[in-house]
Short mmCIF file of C-alpha atoms in Angstrom, two decimals:
data_model
loop_
_atom_site.label_atom_id
_atom_site.label_comp_id
_atom_site.label_asym_id
_atom_site.label_seq_id
_atom_site.Cartn_x
_atom_site.Cartn_y
_atom_site.Cartn_z
CA MET A 998 -18.52 -15.34 -15.25
CA PHE A 999 -18.04 -19.02 -16.39
CA SER A 1000 -19.74 -21.52 -18.26
CA LEU A 1001 -21.84 -23.26 -16.42
CA ARG A 1002 -21.28 -27.28 -18.25
CA GLY A 1003 -18.66 -28.80 -16.55
CA GLU A 1004 -15.25 -28.83 -18.63
CA PRO A 1005 -16.42 -25.41 -20.23
CA LEU A 1006 -16.87 -23.89 -16.84
CA VAL A 1007 -13.19 -25.93 -15.83
CA LEU A 1008 -11.26 -24.43 -19.05
CA ALA A 1009 -12.78 -21.08 -18.73
CA LEU A 1010 -11.36 -21.07 -14.95
CA ILE A 1011 -8.10 -22.01 -15.78
CA VAL A 1012 -8.11 -19.33 -18.75
CA PHE A 1013 -9.23 -16.82 -16.53
CA CYS A 1014 -6.60 -17.35 -13.84
CA MET A 1015 -3.49 -17.73 -16.51
CA GLU A 1016 -4.59 -14.00 -17.77
CA LEU A 1017 -4.65 -13.17 -13.72
CA PHE A 1018 -1.09 -14.56 -13.58
CA ARG A 1019 -0.25 -12.92 -16.51
CA GLU A 1020 -1.24 -9.48 -15.14
CA LEU A 1021 0.26 -9.43 -11.92
CA GLY A 1022 3.94 -10.72 -13.80
CA LYS A 1023 3.37 -7.55 -16.25
CA GLN A 1024 2.49 -5.13 -13.34
CA SER A 1025 5.58 -6.91 -11.19
CA PHE A 1026 8.11 -6.40 -13.89
CA LEU A 1027 6.62 -2.96 -14.20
CA SER A 1028 6.99 -2.50 -10.84
CA LEU A 1029 10.64 -3.72 -11.05
CA LEU A 1030 11.36 -1.66 -13.92
CA ILE A 1031 10.09 1.74 -11.96
CA TYR A 1032 12.36 1.18 -9.12
CA ALA A 1033 15.57 0.07 -11.49
CA ILE A 1034 15.22 3.40 -13.34
CA LEU A 1035 15.22 5.28 -9.68
CA PHE A 1036 18.10 3.69 -8.47
CA ALA A 1037 20.14 4.25 -11.74
CA ILE A 1038 19.17 7.84 -11.56
CA LEU A 1039 20.33 8.09 -7.79
CA VAL A 1040 23.52 6.54 -8.52
CA ILE A 1041 23.83 8.93 -11.26
CA VAL A 1042 23.33 11.56 -8.77
CA GLU A 1043 25.48 10.47 -6.08
CA TRP A 1044 28.64 10.13 -8.10
CA CYS A 1045 27.58 13.35 -9.41
CA TYR A 1046 27.26 15.21 -6.41
CA PRO A 1047 29.33 12.93 -3.81
CA SER A 1048 28.47 14.83 -1.00
CA LEU A 1049 24.81 12.58 -1.65
CA GLN A 1050 27.15 9.63 -0.99
CA GLY A 1051 25.16 7.58 1.52
CA VAL A 1052 22.50 9.98 1.76
CA LEU A 1053 20.33 8.66 -1.02
CA LEU A 1054 21.37 5.40 -1.31
CA GLN A 1055 22.30 4.02 2.19
CA TRP A 1056 23.50 0.54 1.36
CA GLN A 1057 25.19 0.27 5.03
CA ASP A 1058 21.79 -0.03 6.22
CA PRO A 1059 20.23 -3.54 6.81
CA SER A 1060 16.65 -1.50 7.24
CA PHE A 1061 16.91 0.49 4.06
CA VAL A 1062 18.09 -2.81 1.84
CA VAL A 1063 15.13 -4.57 3.67
CA GLY A 1064 13.02 -1.97 2.05
CA ILE A 1065 14.18 -2.30 -1.64
CA PRO A 1066 12.18 -5.55 -1.80
CA ALA A 1067 9.51 -4.20 -0.18
CA SER A 1068 8.84 -1.14 -2.27
CA VAL A 1069 8.95 -3.16 -5.57
CA LEU A 1070 6.05 -5.95 -3.88
CA GLY A 1071 4.18 -3.03 -2.99
CA THR A 1072 4.00 -0.92 -5.93
CA ALA A 1073 3.33 -4.62 -7.96
CA TYR A 1074 0.51 -5.12 -5.29
CA VAL A 1075 -0.90 -1.77 -6.12
CA LEU A 1076 -0.71 -1.88 -9.53
CA THR A 1077 -2.43 -5.22 -9.95
CA ILE A 1078 -5.64 -4.68 -7.27
CA ARG A 1079 -6.68 -1.86 -10.10
CA ASN A 1080 -8.30 -4.57 -11.60
CA PRO A 1081 -10.79 -5.41 -8.90
CA LYS A 1082 -10.81 -8.76 -10.18
CA ASN A 1083 -7.61 -10.04 -9.24
CA TYR A 1084 -7.03 -10.82 -6.02
CA LEU A 1085 -3.59 -12.45 -6.80
CA GLY A 1086 -2.59 -8.84 -5.96
CA PHE A 1087 -2.03 -9.60 -2.37
CA TYR A 1088 0.26 -11.81 -2.51
CA PRO A 1089 2.97 -9.28 -2.85
CA GLY A 1090 0.89 -6.81 -0.73
CA ILE A 1091 1.20 -9.40 2.07
CA LEU A 1092 5.02 -10.18 1.13
CA MET A 1093 5.37 -6.17 1.46
CA SER A 1094 3.94 -6.14 4.76
CA LEU A 1095 6.04 -8.67 6.44
CA LEU A 1096 9.15 -6.93 4.97
CA LEU A 1097 8.00 -3.95 6.41
CA SER A 1098 7.88 -4.92 10.04
CA VAL A 1099 11.49 -6.35 9.40
CA GLN A 1100 12.09 -2.75 8.13
CA PHE A 1101 10.73 -1.50 11.33
CA TYR A 1102 12.26 -4.41 13.77
CA LEU A 1103 15.68 -3.48 12.67
CA ARG A 1104 15.18 0.35 12.84
CA GLY A 1105 13.69 -0.27 16.40
CA SER A 1106 10.31 0.69 15.62
CA PHE A 1107 8.69 -2.16 17.72
CA ASP A 1108 5.11 -0.15 17.62
CA LEU A 1109 4.97 -0.41 14.03
CA VAL A 1110 6.36 -3.92 13.93
CA ILE A 1111 3.24 -4.96 15.70
CA LEU A 1112 0.86 -2.50 13.75
CA TYR A 1113 2.18 -4.43 10.58
CA VAL A 1114 2.10 -8.41 11.58
CA CYS A 1115 -1.04 -7.97 14.24
CA LEU A 1116 -3.35 -5.52 11.92
CA PHE A 1117 -1.87 -4.51 8.17
CA THR A 1118 -0.94 -8.19 7.53
CA PRO A 1119 -4.35 -9.63 8.38
CA PHE A 1120 -6.27 -7.11 6.36
CA LEU A 1121 -4.61 -8.14 3.47
CA ILE A 1122 -5.31 -12.07 3.88
CA PHE A 1123 -9.16 -11.12 4.84
CA SER A 1124 -8.88 -8.99 1.18
CA LEU A 1125 -7.36 -11.52 -0.34
CA LEU A 1126 -9.76 -14.29 0.95
CA SER A 1127 -12.82 -12.04 0.33
CA TRP A 1128 -11.59 -10.82 -3.59
CA ARG A 1129 -10.57 -14.87 -4.46
CA LYS A 1130 -14.18 -16.08 -3.32
CA GLN A 1131 -16.06 -13.56 -5.51
CA THR A 1132 -13.31 -14.05 -8.31
CA LEU A 1133 -13.77 -17.52 -8.63
CA ASN A 1134 -17.27 -17.34 -8.07
CA PRO A 1135 -18.90 -18.95 -11.16
CA THR A 1136 -22.00 -17.27 -10.47
CA ALA A 1137 -20.44 -13.87 -9.56
CA SER A 1138 -22.06 -10.73 -11.52
CA SER A 1139 -20.30 -7.90 -12.46
CA GLU A 1140 -21.61 -5.72 -9.95
CA ALA A 1141 -19.59 -7.87 -7.57
CA PHE A 1142 -16.43 -6.68 -9.55
CA THR A 1143 -17.43 -3.03 -9.13
CA PRO A 1144 -16.11 -0.86 -6.90
CA THR A 1145 -18.48 1.13 -4.79
CA PHE A 1146 -18.28 4.54 -2.54
CA LEU A 1147 -18.92 4.78 0.79
CA SER A 1148 -22.07 6.07 2.29
CA TYR A 1149 -21.94 9.54 3.72
CA LYS A 1150 -22.50 8.56 6.96
CA THR A 1151 -19.98 5.90 6.74
CA ALA A 1152 -17.71 8.23 5.20
CA ILE A 1153 -18.00 10.74 7.82
CA ILE A 1154 -18.03 7.74 10.73
CA THR A 1155 -14.42 6.58 8.98
CA THR A 1156 -13.24 10.62 9.30
CA ILE A 1157 -14.02 10.66 12.98
CA ILE A 1158 -11.79 7.17 13.62
CA ALA A 1159 -9.35 8.58 11.48
CA LEU A 1160 -9.03 11.52 13.83
CA ALA A 1161 -9.07 9.63 17.22
CA ILE A 1162 -6.27 7.70 15.99
CA VAL A 1163 -4.19 10.56 14.94
CA LEU A 1164 -5.09 11.74 18.57
CA ALA A 1165 -4.16 8.81 20.03
CA ASP A 1166 -1.07 8.60 18.49
CA TYR A 1167 0.14 11.78 19.77
CA ALA A 1168 -0.65 10.83 22.93
CA LEU A 1169 1.35 7.53 22.42
CA THR A 1170 3.82 9.31 20.98
CA THR A 1171 4.42 12.06 23.59
CA LEU A 1172 3.76 10.19 26.60
CA VAL A 1173 5.73 6.82 25.72
CA ILE A 1174 8.02 6.78 22.91
CA HIS A 1175 9.60 10.56 23.31
CA HIS A 1176 8.41 11.76 26.81
CA ASP A 1177 8.41 14.98 25.46
CA GLY A 1178 5.89 17.97 25.54
CA TRP A 1179 2.58 18.10 24.25
CA GLY A 1180 3.90 21.53 22.21
CA ASP A 1181 7.14 19.30 21.41
CA ALA A 1182 7.35 18.05 17.28
CA ILE A 1183 3.54 18.68 16.60
CA ALA A 1184 3.70 18.42 12.81
CA ILE A 1185 5.84 15.31 13.16
CA LYS A 1186 3.56 13.58 15.09
CA ILE A 1187 0.42 14.84 12.93
CA ALA A 1188 2.05 13.57 10.14
CA GLY A 1189 3.20 10.39 11.37
CA GLY A 1190 -0.53 9.80 13.52
CA LEU A 1191 -2.07 11.04 9.58
CA MET A 1192 0.50 7.70 8.21
CA ILE A 1193 -0.86 5.45 10.71
CA ALA A 1194 -4.69 6.27 10.65
CA ALA A 1195 -5.05 6.42 6.57
CA SER A 1196 -3.05 3.42 6.19
CA CYS A 1197 -5.11 1.48 8.52
CA LEU A 1198 -8.25 2.83 6.82
CA ALA A 1199 -7.38 2.22 3.31
CA ASN A 1200 -6.08 -1.36 3.87
CA PHE A 1201 -9.76 -1.93 6.00
CA TRP A 1202 -11.90 -0.66 2.91
CA MET A 1203 -9.72 -2.61 0.32
CA ILE A 1204 -11.54 -5.81 1.91
CA TYR A 1205 -14.56 -4.33 0.88
CA LYS A 1206 -13.70 -2.96 -2.64
CA LYS A 1207 -14.60 0.32 -2.01
CA VAL A 1208 -13.25 3.59 -4.05
CA ASP A 1209 -12.29 5.38 -0.17
CA ALA A 1210 -9.52 3.24 0.05
CA TRP A 1211 -7.73 4.69 -2.58
CA PHE A 1212 -8.72 8.46 -0.69
CA TRP A 1213 -7.14 7.23 2.49
CA TRP A 1214 -3.77 5.90 0.31
CA ILE A 1215 -3.30 9.24 -1.32
CA ALA A 1216 -3.70 10.95 2.06
CA TYR A 1217 -1.48 8.26 3.56
CA CYS A 1218 1.18 9.07 0.54
CA LEU A 1219 0.93 13.02 1.17
CA SER A 1220 1.36 12.68 5.28
CA GLY A 1221 4.41 10.57 4.31
CA LEU A 1222 5.61 13.22 2.04
CA VAL A 1223 5.41 15.57 4.46
CA PHE A 1224 6.83 13.83 7.60
CA PHE A 1225 9.86 13.15 5.26
CA ILE A 1226 10.42 16.18 3.86
CA MET A 1227 10.46 17.88 7.78
CA ILE A 1228 12.79 15.12 8.64
CA ALA A 1229 14.65 15.64 5.39
CA ASN A 1230 15.08 11.88 4.02
CA LEU A 1231 15.84 12.64 0.55
CA PHE A 1232 15.07 8.76 -0.56
CA SER A 1233 11.83 8.66 0.96
CA ILE A 1234 10.75 11.83 -0.17
CA VAL A 1235 11.18 10.24 -3.54
CA LEU A 1236 10.00 6.50 -2.67
CA PHE A 1237 6.64 8.46 -1.49
CA THR A 1238 6.46 10.82 -4.48
CA ILE A 1239 6.39 7.39 -6.59
CA MET A 1240 4.01 5.52 -4.10
CA LEU A 1241 1.32 8.84 -4.36
CA ILE A 1242 1.62 8.69 -8.60
CA VAL A 1243 0.78 4.81 -8.50
CA ASN A 1244 -2.18 5.17 -6.09
CA LEU A 1245 -3.58 8.13 -7.84
CA PHE A 1246 -3.59 5.82 -10.93
CA GLY A 1247 -4.96 2.96 -9.19
CA MET A 1248 -8.07 5.55 -7.98
CA ILE A 1249 -8.88 6.74 -11.04
CA ALA A 1250 -8.88 3.17 -12.57
CA TRP A 1251 -11.26 2.48 -10.08
CA ILE A 1252 -13.32 5.53 -10.34
CA ARG A 1253 -13.56 4.98 -14.34
CA ILE A 1254 -15.14 1.66 -13.68
CA LYS A 1255 -18.29 2.90 -12.17
#
């Protein structure tokens, strides 16, 4: 990947890293622009329809405010790692995960706080270290940066694990969190469980640059859309629609690399 002769190697590495930083900056600006336009539209909608004020933009809610930079960072993260060489994208990803844990703490969702702090953030750190090692390795071949698909056997095992997570979350939600019946709020519980399962598997397989990670991110966005439609959270519906589009572009970018 780089010249193996002293100074040319160092110079090539510096130039390459500068390119990665420029890409991170470009994608971060694009993410900021996307949400600036989104919020401008939502402000106009609230102005035109006073009944929606405080429904779309809940400025009085601290968790909503914390979620704004988390969303910007999360989109910058996804846009940046469309390039399998750019490990820098995981820095905003880690910040996003930590901010989301704060958001869930403010909402009283302590189970999700533990999930983000103890599982998702370590996954992102592992991805950062793994990608960085490959990217800065002078002898790395092009195959190291080419995303691959899971084998059929591994894909099936992954799906079974996802179903197990959904069932476990269903039981936890029923018996511990809501203390309701097994037949209560079935769709909401399943959608919530799918969000957790999909995000777990997406984060895990991203470490190994598996295209299947994007399939799970899309499953996360779709289940999130269903979840927030059922609880009538308009802002989150819009947010997850944007996330779905961004992740679709990420998936297409990785498939085209193959």
